[in-house]
Amino acid sequence: MVELKTDTSIEAMHAAGRVVGQALTAVRKAAAVGVSLLELDEVAREVLRAAGASSPFLGYRPSFAPTPFPAVICASVNDAIVHGIPDRYRLRDGDLVSIDCGAVLDGWAGDSAISFTVGRARPADLRLIETAERALAAGIEAAVVGNRIGDIAHAVGTVCRAAGYGIPDGFGGHGIGRRMHEDPPVPNEGRPGRGLRLRHGMALAIEPMLIAGGTDGYYEAPDGWTLRTTDGSRAAHAEHTVAVTEAGPRILTER
Ligand code: MG
Ligand code: MG
């Protein structure tokens, strides 16, 4: 069931979303060659703590997961697409890092992700990241009252495919509200004019995930969480929590 949020609830979600934006900004600033993923997790924890927010990631255990998630960010490096567990790995020159973060404030959730490079960037990585951001922007632009979920999916997928990138099947965006994952699913590829019609008060996390090699394959790492590209190529991820409103799409996790 898709819950429509009141304007007051959207304001509350915006407050939670701002905390997520702050955490991602702080993590990105702290990320440098030699810094560990656990240290980045600590940076995000501190932002959440200072804001009085809790983490919807910490302890999260969906049906596919063998263990509760142990951190407040997902940190996915190079061929890791999403759901990477922060560990002692220290960032190296030229790494491509995807950070996903959530926050719950006053009972409302926000969810957002960014990809960036550390040290000397490979041009191919910059193009991949730029395309992920462009796919996200296209998806957000399609998140207007009267459109359908398929219009968002089509907008996202078209940008990714036109650039020659792969899209991991079975993972994508979602409704969000008091819980991080709500109905409806928001796929990263789809047919325009199909699916649920968008209405004022829907809150959606839109999140393109791109595979540089152009194939769609991924596998689950032995930790049971991390998704890696089958072809070994690099991946990027971009996500915002967005409210569908009569005044147009509104980003709730701005940075
Ligand atoms: Mg996320
Ligand atoms: Mg999400």
PDB file of N, CA, C and O and ligand atoms in Angstrom, residues 57 100-101 111-113 174 207 237 239, ligand 1:
ATOM      1  N   PHE A  57      19.862   2.186   8.728  1.00  0.00           N
ATOM      2  CA  PHE A  57      20.747   1.149   8.184  1.00  0.00           C
ATOM      3  C   PHE A  57      21.254   0.229   9.301  1.00  0.00           C
ATOM      4  O   PHE A  57      21.316  -0.975   9.125  1.00  0.00           O
ATOM      5  N   ASP A 100      26.107   5.417   0.629  1.00  0.00           N
ATOM      6  CA  ASP A 100      24.660   5.483   0.814  1.00  0.00           C
ATOM      7  C   ASP A 100      24.429   5.726   2.299  1.00  0.00           C
ATOM      8  O   ASP A 100      25.102   5.124   3.142  1.00  0.00           O
ATOM      9  N   CYS A 101      23.496   6.635   2.615  1.00  0.00           N
ATOM     10  CA  CYS A 101      23.266   6.946   4.031  1.00  0.00           C
ATOM     11  C   CYS A 101      21.790   7.216   4.265  1.00  0.00           C
ATOM     12  O   CYS A 101      21.091   7.726   3.384  1.00  0.00           O
ATOM     13  N   ASP A 111      16.881   9.046   2.788  1.00  0.00           N
ATOM     14  CA  ASP A 111      17.774   8.048   2.182  1.00  0.00           C
ATOM     15  C   ASP A 111      18.405   8.694   0.952  1.00  0.00           C
ATOM     16  O   ASP A 111      17.689   9.226   0.093  1.00  0.00           O
ATOM     17  N   SER A 112      19.730   8.685   0.870  1.00  0.00           N
ATOM     18  CA  SER A 112      20.407   9.351  -0.250  1.00  0.00           C
ATOM     19  C   SER A 112      21.784   8.736  -0.458  1.00  0.00           C
ATOM     20  O   SER A 112      22.359   8.164   0.466  1.00  0.00           O
ATOM     21  N   ALA A 113      22.295   8.861  -1.663  1.00  0.00           N
ATOM     22  CA  ALA A 113      23.607   8.278  -1.973  1.00  0.00           C
ATOM     23  C   ALA A 113      24.366   9.138  -2.977  1.00  0.00           C
ATOM     24  O   ALA A 113      23.758   9.821  -3.803  1.00  0.00           O
ATOM     25  N   HIS A 174      12.414   3.152  -4.202  1.00  0.00           N
ATOM     26  CA  HIS A 174      11.338   2.665  -3.339  1.00  0.00           C
ATOM     27  C   HIS A 174      10.592   3.835  -2.727  1.00  0.00           C
ATOM     28  O   HIS A 174      11.139   4.937  -2.604  1.00  0.00           O
ATOM     29  N   GLU A 207      16.949   5.975  -7.252  1.00  0.00           N
ATOM     30  CA  GLU A 207      18.374   5.647  -7.083  1.00  0.00           C
ATOM     31  C   GLU A 207      18.977   4.809  -8.205  1.00  0.00           C
ATOM     32  O   GLU A 207      19.088   3.601  -8.088  1.00  0.00           O
ATOM     33  N   HIS A 237      26.441   5.035  -8.060  1.00  0.00           N
ATOM     34  CA  HIS A 237      25.112   5.047  -7.435  1.00  0.00           C
ATOM     35  C   HIS A 237      24.794   6.492  -7.070  1.00  0.00           C
ATOM     36  O   HIS A 237      25.658   7.203  -6.559  1.00  0.00           O
ATOM     37  N   GLU A 239      21.393   8.830  -5.400  1.00  0.00           N
ATOM     38  CA  GLU A 239      20.049   8.692  -4.823  1.00  0.00           C
ATOM     39  C   GLU A 239      19.616   9.963  -4.105  1.00  0.00           C
ATOM     40  O   GLU A 239      20.422  10.597  -3.422  1.00  0.00           O
TER      41      GLU A 239
HETATM   42 MG    MG B   1      20.025   4.556  -0.030  1.00  0.00          MG
END
